[in-house]
Short mmCIF file of C-alpha atoms in Angstrom, two decimals:
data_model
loop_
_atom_site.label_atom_id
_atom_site.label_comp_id
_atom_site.label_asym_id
_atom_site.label_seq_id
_atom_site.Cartn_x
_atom_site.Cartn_y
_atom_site.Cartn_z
CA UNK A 18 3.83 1.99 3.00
CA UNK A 19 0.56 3.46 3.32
CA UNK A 20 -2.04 5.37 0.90
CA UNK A 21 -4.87 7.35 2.40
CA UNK A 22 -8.10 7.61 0.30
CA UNK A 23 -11.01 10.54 1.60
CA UNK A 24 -13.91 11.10 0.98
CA UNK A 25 -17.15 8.74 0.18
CA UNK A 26 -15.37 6.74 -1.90
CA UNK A 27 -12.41 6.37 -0.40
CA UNK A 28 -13.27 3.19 0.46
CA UNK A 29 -13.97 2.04 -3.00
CA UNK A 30 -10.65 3.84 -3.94
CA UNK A 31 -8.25 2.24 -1.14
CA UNK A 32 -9.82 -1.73 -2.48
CA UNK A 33 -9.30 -1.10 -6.00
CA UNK A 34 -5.42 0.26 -5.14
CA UNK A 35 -4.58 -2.94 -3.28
CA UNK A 36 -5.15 -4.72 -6.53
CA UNK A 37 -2.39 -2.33 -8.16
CA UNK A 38 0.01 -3.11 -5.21
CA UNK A 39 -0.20 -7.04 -5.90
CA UNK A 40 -0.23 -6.34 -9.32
CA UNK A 41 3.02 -4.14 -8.78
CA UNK A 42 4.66 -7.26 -6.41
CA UNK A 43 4.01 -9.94 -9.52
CA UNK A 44 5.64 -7.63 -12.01
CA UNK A 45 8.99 -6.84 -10.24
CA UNK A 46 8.43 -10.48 -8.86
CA UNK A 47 8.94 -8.97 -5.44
CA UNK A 48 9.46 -11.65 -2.34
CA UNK A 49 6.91 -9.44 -0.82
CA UNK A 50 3.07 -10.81 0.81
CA UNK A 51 1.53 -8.52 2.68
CA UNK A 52 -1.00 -5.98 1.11
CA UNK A 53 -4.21 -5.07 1.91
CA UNK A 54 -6.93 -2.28 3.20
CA UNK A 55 -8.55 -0.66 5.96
CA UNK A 56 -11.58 1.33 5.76
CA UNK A 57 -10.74 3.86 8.96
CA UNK A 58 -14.45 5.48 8.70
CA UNK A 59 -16.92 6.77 6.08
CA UNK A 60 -14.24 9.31 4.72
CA UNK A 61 -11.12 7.55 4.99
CA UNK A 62 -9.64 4.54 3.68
CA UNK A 63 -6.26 3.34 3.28
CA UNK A 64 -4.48 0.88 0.96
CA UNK A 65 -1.14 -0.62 2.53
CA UNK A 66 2.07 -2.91 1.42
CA UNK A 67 4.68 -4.03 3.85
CA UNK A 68 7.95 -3.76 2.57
CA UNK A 69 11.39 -4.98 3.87
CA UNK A 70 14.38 -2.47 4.05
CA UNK A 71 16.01 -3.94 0.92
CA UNK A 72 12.75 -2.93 -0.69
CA UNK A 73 11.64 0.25 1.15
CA UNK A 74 13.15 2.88 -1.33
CA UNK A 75 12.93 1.26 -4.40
CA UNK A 76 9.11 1.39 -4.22
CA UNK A 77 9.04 4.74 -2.43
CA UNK A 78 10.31 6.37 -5.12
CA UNK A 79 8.43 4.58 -7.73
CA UNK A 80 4.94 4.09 -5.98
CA UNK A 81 5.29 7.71 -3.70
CA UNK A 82 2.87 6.07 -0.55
CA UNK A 83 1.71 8.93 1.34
CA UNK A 84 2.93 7.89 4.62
CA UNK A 85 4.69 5.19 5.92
CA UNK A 86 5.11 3.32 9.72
CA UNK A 87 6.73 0.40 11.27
CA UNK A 88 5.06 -2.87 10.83
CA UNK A 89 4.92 -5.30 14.13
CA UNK A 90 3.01 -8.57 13.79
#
C-alpha cells in the first residue's frame, strides 16, 4: 500500500506517516514488518506498508492508501 505526499514537504509528510503505519500495525497487533519511506524527488514522497492478502482489504478500507503494487524482495 502506498501514500504519495507532494509538494516541499512531502518529504516531511511521507516520514511522519510511516510512524502512523507502525503505530496502526501495534494496535491491531498485525503480523505485519515492513513499513517505511521514499523520498522520489523534491516534490514527492511516499509512505509505504506491505501487506499480505489476508490483510490487504482490511486496511484498504480503513487506511484508503492511494495506490497500491506488488511487492518482490
Amino acid at each position: 500500500m502506498i501514500w504519495d505526499f507532494r509538494g516541499p514537504s512531502g518529504a516531511k509528510t511521507a516520514e511522519h506517516h510511516e510512524i502512523h503505519l507502525k503505530e496502526y500495525i501495534d494496535i491491531e497487533k498485525l503480523p505485519l514488518k515492513v513499513t517505511g519511506f521514499e523520498i522520489k524527488n523534491e516534490m514527492h514522497a511516499i509512505a509505504f506498508m506491505v501487506v499480505t492478502d489476508e490483510h490487504m482489504i482490511q486496511i484498504r478500507d480503513i487506511l484508503k492508501p492511494h495506490r497500491a503494487e506488488l511487492y518482490e524482495e
